[in-house]
Amino acid sequence: MNGIGKRSGVFPSVCPLDCPDQCGLLIHKENGKITRIEGDPEHPATQGAICGKVRRMAERIYDPARLEYPLRRVGVKGEGRFERITWEEALRTIAGHWKELIAEHGAESILPYSFYGNMGRIGTEGMDRRFFNRLGASELLYTICEAAGTAGYKYTMGGSFGTDPEDTVHAKLIVMWGINAVSTNMHQVVLAEKARRAGATVVCIDVHRNRTARWADWFIPIQPGTDAALALGLMHVLFAENWINEPFLREYTTGHEELRRHVRQYDPEAVSAITGVPAPDIVKLARMYGQAVPSFIRIGNGLQHHDNGGMNVRAIACLPALTGAWLHKGGGAIKGNGGYVAPNTNALRRPDLREKPARAVNMNELGRALLELDPPIRSLYVYNSNPAIVAPNANKVREGLAREDLFTVVHDLFMTETARYADLVLPATSSFENTDLYHSYWHHYVQLQEPVIEPHGESRPNVEVFRLLAAEMGFTDEALRDSEAEMIRQALDAPDNPYLTGITFEALKRRHYIKADVKPLFPGQLRTPSGKIELYSAAMERDGYPPLPTYTPLAEHGEGPFLFIPTANHHFLNSTFSNNGKHAAMEKEPKLVMNAGDALALGIADGDLVRVWNARGECRLRAAAGVDVLPGVVVSQGLWADAEGKSRAVNALTPDRIADMGGGAVFFSGRVHVEKALP
């Protein structure tokens, strides 16, 4: 601890959630306990505004259900019966099992499974990666969230580099494309409101009339998975009506002439038939986009969770080049900005500790990996994630977790749905109890978290647990003994990222957050092979993709008549907060939003309980029939755990196929049947 564990006062902090905003916080304490959490009004990007989830974070920290000490399973997997043990017993048991497995089956029989339940870089991709590299375990491919879109954007723009969000107050047209920003990127909404007061128009393109769609000036509903077609239709009009910046295209892009010819086939009428967007609206939007200076597109995560998700993002990412929007302050696009603040990942993760390559497991295929991989996975170590709820094809995941011969360890704050299947459960610290390095994937600030409160019970941070496991395994590598401060220094020593120049651990201790030294992308060189925006990508062609943005329809797969979109809700973040009674009460209950015409045809009235199913599983949700989705589309919001007598885990329905690029997930390309549930 840094000596403030028991003190009263107000202390700087960082929101740890997997959210682009990554707010600066002020933690109010009395006698060592958090009494209030508020936003830091001095933080330039988040300016004191925080969401209700974070405002009520102390309820999560002090939840009576929080784990306090290590546990060993004494019941059947999934039953949730455990007994208390010591940390020494837990560490000795884990190391003993793993030594036996390595001797008999090799280190690849062990698989780590994690994600960004806490966005601190030292705890999520520091000592953990070092340890599993040294162990020689199977590697996990971190693909469940933004992998497909990141790949598509990188082919076009060279990496996760976009507009500075603070500049978007200057935009005159803001397009929220596939992002429910009111619920998932609230500070982009705050900035858009400032722009709107200065005359900007906000357009929302989405499959669901969500909170952002209702807030926007113009909502354009679209058929799921057809975003690339709409982007190509807009390009058709921009070229045909000469709403383009020819000098920008000549100087800063490759393939604009090929693209000009290519998009002739995507006329408004043809695109309307694909997307469900009326042809006059396509023309209207294209003209608005062509005339607005500057125009800005916020590209969301939703549209990339399709079979064609990478190409959806790739196509949208081409639009700012046509109008030269990148030349104007606040113009361009944001898919992600993580490239500006990326640390030295090799220094952080230390891949050199791995003696030989190991097999890689796509985290979207966890169920398959646990049930079908040969040679089998014999031990699973889960941290910063809850795959029994968040992974696709959840019933298969749970079937794999239920294997009696699978030695499973879960390190978490709560007895999650995944932890109920574990052999050992370890109590984790919250972010407010740790030292860690944070950087946003939206704004340009690097932030330091130092401990604000004492660890809860016997809970320990990831970094400490992996240091202890390394010692128990007999590993003597210096890299496995580094302190958090040493690891942060190593991560910030990033010669390949000039934007981090001058940002050091010592400077962050003084200032808590520092903005990366980011310059406008243009004039300048991108990190694409050509150094330009690649409208035509030879790299994509070499990798087996169409070199120009192209619409590919979703595969039918014969699973049901409705496309099922299980998207985020307002009061949860994936499964985080879903166990909190107040958050669940604010969301009331899980619903299935469907078109009134579809509901009428099935004899379903608004408010009826419905059964939603396919070959992978089923769940029961409350119907919300109306005009918030197009015919043939059904939407649920939030990851709700099954309750007694209630089947609500929507990822039981989602496919574990892999998207077109990056190994990404296809949560939104599943199909389902719907019927009125029997009483």
XYZ file of C-alpha atoms in Angstrom:
679
model
C 0.000 0.000 0.000
C 1.041 3.615 -0.485
C 0.119 4.679 3.057
C -3.394 5.976 2.346
C -5.367 2.803 3.020
C -6.785 4.010 6.344
C -6.792 7.736 5.649
C -9.748 10.027 4.995
C -9.835 12.516 2.162
C -10.267 12.734 -1.603
C -7.938 10.691 -3.790
C -7.414 10.599 -7.573
C -8.322 7.373 -9.342
C -9.253 5.827 -12.688
C -12.347 3.958 -13.829
C -11.214 0.361 -14.497
C -14.130 -0.751 -16.676
C -13.843 -2.027 -20.240
C -15.281 1.194 -21.613
C -13.724 3.630 -24.080
C -14.225 6.645 -21.814
C -11.865 5.536 -19.013
C -12.862 8.383 -16.722
C -10.706 10.227 -14.276
C -12.227 9.784 -10.806
C -12.087 11.301 -7.358
C -12.578 8.826 -4.503
C -13.983 10.229 -1.257
C -13.039 8.291 1.874
C -13.763 8.420 5.567
C -11.790 6.249 7.997
C -10.372 4.210 5.153
C -13.708 3.440 3.483
C -15.066 4.797 0.209
C -18.093 6.994 0.812
C -18.538 8.593 -2.603
C -17.171 8.347 -6.137
C -17.329 11.315 -8.486
C -15.759 12.314 -11.751
C -12.607 14.399 -11.788
C -13.677 17.785 -13.214
C -10.065 18.550 -14.136
C -9.738 15.559 -16.476
C -9.742 17.142 -19.951
C -11.560 14.320 -21.758
C -14.135 13.224 -19.178
C -14.534 16.538 -17.311
C -16.196 15.223 -14.171
C -19.097 13.358 -15.767
C -19.414 9.659 -14.911
C -22.048 7.012 -15.524
C -24.320 5.508 -12.890
C -22.372 2.255 -12.952
C -19.224 3.956 -11.702
C -21.039 6.326 -9.373
C -22.344 3.253 -7.535
C -19.063 1.307 -7.740
C -18.624 1.377 -3.946
C -21.661 -0.900 -3.668
C -19.741 -3.437 -5.741
C -16.550 -2.998 -3.714
C -18.374 -3.516 -0.402
C -20.915 -6.082 -1.629
C -21.448 -8.716 1.128
C -21.187 -11.386 -1.586
C -17.627 -10.426 -2.410
C -15.100 -13.254 -1.985
C -12.831 -12.915 1.061
C -10.598 -16.008 1.048
C -9.592 -18.957 -1.174
C -12.101 -21.772 -1.642
C -11.919 -25.436 -2.665
C -14.809 -27.241 -4.321
C -16.534 -29.933 -2.263
C -19.641 -30.441 -4.397
C -20.429 -31.248 -8.004
C -19.147 -28.793 -10.612
C -21.695 -26.055 -11.099
C -23.342 -26.718 -7.736
C -21.413 -23.964 -5.925
C -20.384 -25.848 -2.780
C -16.947 -24.867 -1.468
C -14.860 -24.896 1.690
C -12.344 -22.353 2.938
C -8.621 -23.014 2.485
C -5.464 -20.946 2.889
C -3.544 -19.208 0.144
C -0.633 -21.558 0.817
C -2.865 -24.588 0.193
C -4.295 -23.024 -2.948
C -0.923 -22.140 -4.463
C 0.556 -25.520 -3.551
C -2.436 -27.321 -5.084
C -2.261 -25.362 -8.348
C 1.482 -25.806 -8.759
C 1.246 -29.493 -7.881
C -1.449 -30.159 -10.491
C 0.395 -28.205 -13.137
C 3.719 -29.905 -12.510
C 2.012 -33.274 -12.925
C 0.223 -32.170 -16.097
C 3.407 -30.749 -17.627
C 5.316 -33.935 -16.858
C 2.635 -36.197 -18.325
C 0.951 -34.139 -21.048
C 3.075 -31.035 -21.622
C 2.429 -27.412 -20.723
C 0.006 -26.954 -23.650
C -2.516 -28.969 -21.625
C -2.956 -25.758 -19.551
C -4.979 -22.828 -20.937
C -5.326 -19.327 -19.437
C -8.626 -17.577 -20.150
C -8.993 -13.869 -19.449
C -10.121 -10.592 -20.889
C -10.469 -6.997 -19.688
C -12.852 -7.160 -16.735
C -10.296 -4.741 -15.330
C -8.522 -2.597 -17.913
C -5.309 -2.134 -15.922
C -2.499 -3.171 -18.256
C -0.196 -4.584 -15.597
C -2.917 -6.861 -14.250
C -4.309 -7.945 -17.606
C -1.291 -8.337 -19.864
C 1.738 -8.092 -17.629
C 2.803 -10.647 -15.046
C 0.060 -13.020 -16.221
C 1.401 -13.140 -19.785
C 4.965 -13.439 -18.508
C 4.000 -16.351 -16.287
C 2.103 -18.319 -18.936
C 4.837 -17.630 -21.503
C 7.402 -19.045 -19.079
C 5.103 -21.968 -18.283
C 4.726 -22.775 -21.991
C 0.917 -22.956 -21.749
C -1.412 -22.847 -24.731
C -1.898 -19.274 -25.917
C -5.255 -17.529 -25.850
C -6.244 -15.374 -28.821
C -7.962 -12.260 -27.417
C -10.642 -11.922 -30.077
C -14.002 -11.722 -28.323
C -14.535 -7.965 -28.572
C -13.060 -5.824 -31.336
C -10.770 -8.137 -33.306
C -12.642 -8.205 -36.633
C -13.190 -4.459 -36.847
C -9.657 -3.709 -35.724
C -8.311 -5.851 -38.540
C -10.552 -4.183 -41.128
C -9.658 -0.717 -39.920
C -5.944 -1.568 -39.839
C -5.964 -2.678 -43.477
C -7.365 0.747 -44.330
C -5.701 3.105 -41.836
C -2.649 1.192 -40.587
C -3.740 0.747 -36.968
C -5.959 2.071 -34.214
C -5.512 5.738 -35.047
C -8.377 8.162 -35.445
C -9.705 11.581 -34.558
C -8.924 13.136 -31.191
C -12.353 12.915 -29.509
C -11.838 16.276 -27.819
C -11.766 17.851 -31.307
C -15.142 16.398 -32.317
C -16.896 19.402 -30.772
C -15.999 21.103 -34.071
C -17.824 18.556 -36.262
C -20.886 19.665 -38.206
C -22.145 16.145 -38.942
C -21.687 13.339 -36.417
C -22.612 9.797 -37.463
C -22.998 7.276 -34.652
C -22.680 4.074 -36.663
C -23.412 0.839 -34.804
C -22.739 2.309 -31.359
C -25.220 2.922 -28.562
C -23.007 5.707 -27.280
C -25.486 6.971 -24.689
C -24.946 3.687 -22.847
C -21.391 2.770 -23.888
C -19.438 5.970 -24.712
C -21.244 8.742 -22.827
C -18.506 11.349 -23.203
C -18.704 11.120 -26.988
C -22.344 12.062 -26.482
C -21.330 14.971 -24.229
C -18.980 16.219 -26.947
C -21.630 15.689 -29.611
C -24.082 17.749 -27.562
C -21.593 20.616 -27.547
C -21.214 20.259 -31.314
C -24.986 20.134 -31.746
C -25.409 23.377 -29.808
C -22.996 24.889 -32.349
C -25.117 23.668 -35.258
C -24.078 20.037 -35.804
C -26.494 17.293 -36.835
C -26.317 13.855 -35.202
C -27.263 10.772 -37.212
C -27.553 7.294 -35.703
C -27.332 4.182 -37.890
C -28.272 1.029 -35.996
C -30.389 -2.111 -36.012
C -32.309 -0.979 -32.918
C -33.988 2.241 -31.828
C -31.920 2.347 -28.651
C -31.177 5.290 -26.340
C -28.716 6.782 -28.829
C -31.173 6.448 -31.699
C -33.837 8.258 -29.696
C -31.366 11.024 -28.774
C -30.082 11.575 -32.330
C -31.556 14.045 -34.795
C -32.085 11.320 -37.375
C -32.272 7.570 -36.780
C -31.645 5.297 -39.757
C -32.622 1.667 -39.048
C -30.630 -0.892 -41.000
C -30.802 -4.622 -41.565
C -28.102 -6.363 -39.477
C -24.840 -7.122 -41.246
C -25.466 -4.824 -44.222
C -23.361 -1.872 -43.051
C -20.731 -2.374 -45.761
C -23.440 -2.146 -48.405
C -24.706 1.141 -46.973
C -21.173 2.562 -46.849
C -20.644 1.545 -50.483
C -23.972 3.111 -51.433
C -22.884 6.381 -49.840
C -19.611 6.188 -51.782
C -21.596 5.676 -54.998
C -23.478 8.933 -54.445
C -20.376 10.834 -53.286
C -18.517 9.912 -56.477
C -21.529 10.292 -58.775
C -22.402 13.764 -57.473
C -18.776 14.856 -57.013
C -18.926 15.350 -53.231
C -15.286 14.291 -53.017
C -11.899 15.863 -52.380
C -9.812 14.939 -55.414
C -6.528 16.475 -54.156
C -6.796 14.509 -50.902
C -7.518 11.281 -52.766
C -4.522 11.773 -55.052
C -2.065 12.655 -52.272
C -3.150 10.520 -49.346
C -4.866 7.403 -50.706
C -4.247 4.403 -52.929
C -6.883 2.929 -55.212
C -9.381 5.761 -55.471
C -9.913 5.244 -59.198
C -10.458 1.521 -58.691
C -12.909 2.324 -55.895
C -14.731 4.865 -58.094
C -15.378 2.166 -60.692
C -16.151 -0.489 -58.077
C -18.949 1.422 -56.319
C -20.944 2.052 -59.502
C -22.715 -1.257 -58.848
C -23.887 -0.035 -55.412
C -26.555 2.406 -56.587
C -29.111 3.601 -54.020
C -31.880 1.318 -55.234
C -29.693 -1.787 -55.069
C -28.363 -0.814 -51.645
C -31.854 -0.074 -50.379
C -32.941 -3.601 -51.277
C -30.033 -4.969 -49.207
C -30.102 -2.662 -46.186
C -33.748 -1.746 -45.784
C -32.763 1.945 -45.887
C -34.960 3.830 -48.400
C -33.036 4.973 -51.485
C -33.927 8.673 -50.947
C -32.478 8.424 -47.433
C -29.234 6.997 -48.808
C -28.951 9.940 -51.197
C -29.882 12.426 -48.453
C -27.273 11.039 -46.034
C -24.563 11.012 -48.712
C -25.244 14.645 -49.562
C -25.220 15.613 -45.880
C -21.902 13.815 -45.481
C -20.425 15.379 -48.596
C -21.446 18.915 -47.654
C -20.600 18.874 -43.938
C -17.201 20.283 -42.993
C -16.033 18.631 -40.892
C -17.851 15.301 -40.748
C -17.102 12.680 -38.111
C -18.036 8.989 -37.832
C -17.969 7.123 -34.531
C -17.675 3.466 -35.554
C -19.100 1.125 -32.935
C -18.450 -2.448 -31.919
C -21.857 -3.809 -32.853
C -21.518 -3.963 -36.604
C -18.262 -5.928 -36.428
C -19.898 -8.826 -34.529
C -21.088 -10.373 -37.771
C -19.709 -12.940 -40.166
C -18.709 -9.974 -42.355
C -17.741 -7.709 -39.448
C -14.211 -6.850 -40.534
C -15.376 -5.757 -43.970
C -18.192 -3.700 -42.454
C -15.662 -1.592 -40.567
C -13.233 -1.560 -43.487
C -15.902 -0.082 -45.758
C -16.975 2.627 -43.308
C -13.336 3.548 -42.635
C -12.938 4.506 -46.295
C -15.603 7.218 -46.193
C -13.619 10.075 -44.566
C -10.961 9.750 -47.276
C -13.442 10.507 -50.039
C -14.333 13.916 -48.619
C -10.934 14.704 -47.109
C -12.588 14.911 -43.690
C -9.265 14.071 -42.029
C -7.888 17.505 -42.964
C -10.360 19.346 -40.743
C -10.184 19.565 -36.957
C -12.769 17.185 -35.540
C -13.240 15.399 -38.863
C -12.508 11.790 -39.723
C -13.477 8.745 -37.681
C -12.836 6.808 -34.511
C -12.945 3.044 -34.437
C -10.321 3.027 -31.696
C -7.417 5.211 -30.656
C -5.395 2.644 -28.758
C -2.448 2.926 -31.141
C -1.594 6.377 -29.840
C -1.185 5.174 -26.251
C 0.013 1.612 -26.845
C 2.769 0.621 -24.408
C 5.795 -1.547 -25.151
C 3.868 -4.822 -25.195
C 6.937 -7.015 -25.653
C 8.526 -5.497 -22.564
C 5.258 -5.942 -20.704
C 4.340 -9.476 -21.797
C 7.864 -10.852 -22.361
C 7.180 -13.364 -25.170
C 10.909 -14.180 -25.073
C 10.242 -16.203 -21.904
C 8.456 -18.822 -24.026
C 10.949 -21.526 -24.984
C 8.995 -22.783 -28.012
C 5.788 -21.898 -29.870
C 2.557 -23.265 -28.447
C -0.842 -23.893 -29.946
C -3.235 -20.957 -29.969
C -6.886 -21.153 -28.915
C -9.427 -18.611 -30.140
C -11.361 -17.515 -27.064
C -14.592 -17.494 -29.087
C -14.230 -21.257 -29.449
C -13.774 -22.065 -25.773
C -16.561 -24.641 -25.728
C -15.062 -26.439 -28.686
C -11.580 -26.217 -27.185
C -12.708 -27.776 -23.904
C -14.700 -30.564 -25.545
C -12.965 -31.315 -28.837
C -9.341 -30.191 -28.796
C -6.827 -33.010 -29.197
C -4.688 -33.329 -27.166
C -7.183 -31.995 -24.644
C -7.073 -28.976 -22.399
C -6.691 -30.448 -18.910
C -6.506 -27.278 -16.822
C -8.118 -23.841 -17.179
C -7.121 -20.692 -15.281
C -9.760 -17.934 -15.536
C -9.279 -14.306 -14.469
C -10.769 -10.945 -15.482
C -13.557 -12.772 -17.303
C -16.717 -14.831 -16.830
C -16.865 -17.134 -19.880
C -19.898 -19.115 -18.662
C -21.921 -15.962 -19.412
C -19.901 -13.909 -21.898
C -18.551 -16.550 -24.313
C -20.596 -17.563 -27.361
C -22.351 -20.937 -27.528
C -22.572 -20.796 -23.741
C -24.153 -24.216 -23.249
C -21.167 -25.840 -24.917
C -18.855 -23.740 -22.731
C -20.656 -24.921 -19.605
C -20.542 -28.515 -20.787
C -16.787 -28.129 -21.102
C -16.491 -26.458 -17.694
C -18.411 -29.364 -16.149
C -15.722 -31.897 -17.110
C -14.585 -33.605 -13.917
C -11.124 -34.131 -15.401
C -10.664 -30.397 -16.085
C -8.759 -28.736 -13.230
C -10.159 -25.203 -13.160
C -9.033 -22.196 -11.147
C -10.997 -18.920 -11.111
C -9.608 -15.675 -9.675
C -12.419 -13.136 -9.252
C -14.163 -10.747 -6.898
C -17.369 -12.809 -6.822
C -18.636 -16.348 -7.077
C -19.420 -15.939 -10.762
C -21.254 -18.426 -12.938
C -17.838 -19.634 -14.130
C -16.460 -19.874 -10.584
C -19.217 -22.315 -9.660
C -17.528 -24.823 -11.976
C -14.058 -24.261 -10.517
C -11.992 -26.591 -8.368
C -10.358 -23.603 -6.681
C -11.684 -20.052 -6.383
C -9.288 -17.238 -5.445
C -10.414 -13.827 -4.142
C -9.303 -10.883 -6.309
C -8.677 -7.282 -5.389
C -10.579 -4.458 -7.038
C -8.780 -1.860 -9.110
C -8.940 0.579 -6.182
C -6.716 -1.792 -4.214
C -4.014 -2.075 -6.920
C -1.217 -0.190 -8.631
C -1.736 -0.251 -12.388
C -1.330 1.544 -15.702
C -4.366 2.535 -17.740
C -4.847 3.888 -21.232
C -8.059 4.489 -23.102
C -8.950 3.102 -26.503
C -10.892 6.317 -27.222
C -9.169 9.353 -25.695
C -5.417 10.030 -25.690
C -4.601 9.957 -21.953
C -2.383 7.548 -20.047
C -3.359 7.219 -16.388
C -1.901 5.784 -13.199
C -3.910 4.016 -10.523
C -2.418 3.762 -7.068
C -4.121 1.935 -4.186
C -6.887 3.934 -2.546
C -8.160 1.306 -0.073
C -6.779 -1.767 1.664
C -7.300 -5.165 0.006
C -10.636 -6.741 0.862
C -10.238 -9.729 3.172
C -7.510 -12.016 1.864
C -7.917 -10.869 -1.745
C -4.796 -10.465 -3.860
C -4.113 -8.800 -7.228
C -3.278 -10.743 -10.376
C 0.322 -9.549 -10.373
C 0.986 -10.849 -6.878
C -0.701 -14.187 -7.494
C 1.346 -14.863 -10.621
C 4.544 -13.875 -8.808
C 3.657 -16.369 -6.084
C 2.772 -19.090 -8.595
C 6.081 -18.521 -10.377
C 7.936 -19.049 -7.102
C 5.844 -22.139 -6.325
C 6.689 -23.542 -9.763
C 10.375 -22.946 -9.098
C 10.823 -20.286 -11.781
C 13.744 -17.961 -11.019
C 13.475 -15.512 -13.947
C 13.994 -11.918 -12.846
C 11.042 -10.815 -15.019
C 8.712 -12.876 -12.819
C 9.733 -10.933 -9.719
C 9.338 -7.392 -11.070
C 7.224 -4.964 -9.061
C 4.271 -3.112 -10.529
C 6.328 0.090 -10.674
C 9.129 -1.652 -12.541
C 6.663 -3.136 -15.033
C 5.036 0.253 -15.633
C 8.436 1.788 -16.332
C 9.200 -1.000 -18.798
C 5.818 -0.609 -20.516
C 6.272 3.149 -20.950
C 9.766 2.736 -22.397
C 8.301 2.371 -25.883
C 10.705 3.559 -28.606
C 8.294 2.373 -31.338
C 5.587 4.707 -30.041
C 6.775 8.329 -30.218
C 3.423 9.527 -28.862
C 4.450 8.311 -25.378
C 7.621 10.402 -25.274
C 7.947 12.070 -21.881
C 5.314 9.901 -20.169
C 7.021 8.091 -17.295
C 5.986 6.383 -14.095
C 7.419 9.255 -12.079
C 5.565 11.852 -14.146
C 2.309 9.931 -13.739
C 2.787 9.770 -9.974
C 2.918 13.569 -9.970
C 0.117 14.236 -12.453
C -1.983 11.007 -12.507
C -2.892 11.416 -16.194
C -0.886 12.711 -19.150
C -1.982 13.171 -22.740
C 0.004 11.437 -25.452
C 1.828 13.747 -27.843
C -0.544 13.195 -30.768
C -0.429 15.152 -34.020
C -3.080 15.120 -36.773
C -2.784 12.150 -39.122
C -2.531 14.394 -42.173
C -0.306 15.656 -43.514
C 1.696 12.604 -42.565
C 2.388 8.945 -43.188
C 0.214 6.089 -41.968
C 1.461 2.668 -40.903
C -0.028 0.963 -43.949
C 2.369 -0.581 -46.496
C 1.943 2.464 -48.751
C 1.913 5.018 -45.937
C -1.502 6.122 -47.241
C -5.163 5.299 -46.709
C -5.544 2.052 -48.637
C -8.870 2.166 -50.440
C -7.411 -0.624 -52.554
C -5.378 -2.910 -50.297
C -2.818 -5.193 -51.858
C -2.227 -6.614 -48.376
C -5.851 -7.737 -48.217
C -5.535 -9.313 -51.638
C -2.459 -11.254 -50.503
C -4.361 -12.395 -47.420
C -7.227 -13.738 -49.516
C -9.723 -10.873 -49.148
C -11.251 -8.605 -51.779
C -8.809 -5.695 -52.098
C -11.674 -3.187 -52.334
C -14.451 -2.832 -49.755
C -17.136 -5.322 -50.732
C -20.511 -6.355 -49.351
C -20.901 -10.062 -48.579
C -24.306 -11.234 -47.300
C -24.556 -13.047 -43.989
C -24.745 -16.812 -44.261
C -28.211 -18.178 -43.521
C -27.151 -21.370 -41.669
C -30.806 -22.415 -41.531
C -31.149 -21.723 -37.813
C -34.370 -19.735 -37.720
C -36.312 -16.896 -39.333
C -35.061 -14.086 -37.064
C -31.637 -12.457 -36.863
C -30.819 -12.253 -33.161
C -28.840 -9.274 -31.811
C -27.880 -9.661 -28.106
C -26.498 -6.204 -27.451
C -25.508 -4.209 -24.349
C -27.885 -2.597 -21.891
C -27.517 0.622 -19.946
C -26.795 -0.585 -16.405
C -24.538 -3.630 -16.926
C -21.164 -3.934 -18.585
C -21.147 -7.454 -20.034
C -21.777 -9.538 -16.893
C -20.308 -6.922 -14.529
C -23.032 -5.361 -12.313
C -25.579 -7.986 -13.372
C -25.249 -9.526 -9.890
C -26.119 -6.200 -8.237
C -29.757 -5.993 -7.217
C -30.058 -2.240 -7.802
C -28.625 -2.443 -11.324
C -30.848 -5.405 -12.176
C -33.881 -3.588 -10.767
C -33.180 -0.558 -12.964
C -33.097 -2.800 -16.026
C -36.228 -4.568 -14.666
C -36.014 -7.790 -16.701
C -34.512 -9.070 -19.935
C -36.681 -8.342 -22.956
C -36.833 -9.376 -26.579
C -37.482 -6.362 -28.789
C -39.337 -7.407 -31.931
C -41.285 -5.811 -34.728
C -45.007 -5.497 -34.035
C -45.861 -7.130 -37.356
C -43.724 -10.162 -36.593
C -45.242 -10.420 -33.124
C -48.785 -10.216 -34.492
C -48.076 -12.973 -37.021
C -46.910 -15.233 -34.174
C -49.791 -14.399 -31.856
C -47.467 -12.572 -29.466
C -48.633 -9.467 -27.621
C -46.415 -6.823 -26.071
C -45.438 -8.069 -22.609
C -45.903 -11.774 -23.332
C -43.253 -14.231 -22.183
C -41.622 -15.763 -25.254
C -39.391 -18.743 -25.881
C -36.369 -17.961 -28.055
C -34.433 -20.959 -29.338
C -32.158 -22.578 -31.881
C -30.078 -25.740 -32.010
C -27.605 -24.335 -29.457
C -30.063 -23.577 -26.683
C -33.015 -21.499 -25.585
C -33.990 -18.714 -23.241
C -37.207 -17.051 -22.125
C -37.607 -13.296 -22.380
C -40.395 -10.737 -22.159
C -41.587 -9.524 -25.575
C -41.380 -5.803 -26.325
C -43.282 -5.473 -29.584
C -43.267 -2.221 -31.535
C -41.364 -0.288 -34.194
C -37.906 -0.267 -32.639
C -36.520 -2.937 -35.000
C -37.120 -3.861 -38.621
C -39.121 -6.977 -39.505
C -37.084 -10.169 -39.208
C -34.864 -8.772 -36.430
C -35.041 -9.418 -32.676
C -32.857 -7.673 -30.079
C -32.090 -8.386 -26.440
C -30.054 -6.151 -24.130
C -27.698 -7.219 -21.374
C -26.035 -10.424 -20.194
C -28.407 -11.791 -17.586
C -27.513 -14.906 -15.627
C -30.024 -17.714 -15.438
C -32.145 -17.442 -12.295
C -34.113 -20.199 -10.610
C -36.695 -21.368 -13.112
C -35.650 -18.660 -15.582
C -33.532 -19.311 -18.661
C -32.088 -15.889 -19.541
C -28.492 -16.505 -20.689
C -28.690 -15.144 -24.225
C -25.248 -16.403 -25.220
C -26.698 -19.901 -25.147
C -28.080 -18.853 -28.543
C -25.043 -17.179 -30.108
C -22.794 -18.953 -32.623
C -19.113 -19.628 -32.005
C -18.224 -19.223 -35.665
C -15.328 -16.929 -36.499
C -15.725 -13.612 -38.346
C -14.162 -12.776 -41.685
C -11.107 -11.055 -40.166
C -9.003 -11.094 -37.016
C -10.583 -14.216 -35.560
C -13.439 -12.060 -34.277
C -16.736 -13.082 -32.712
C -20.066 -13.246 -34.568
C -22.466 -12.714 -31.669
C -24.857 -10.776 -33.924
C -25.062 -13.220 -36.845
C -27.074 -15.924 -35.121
C -30.613 -16.814 -36.072
C -33.428 -17.922 -33.775
C -37.022 -19.083 -33.614
C -39.520 -17.223 -31.414
C -42.841 -18.413 -30.021
C -45.170 -17.496 -27.219
C -44.038 -19.371 -24.118
C -46.373 -21.882 -22.530
C -47.495 -20.949 -19.006
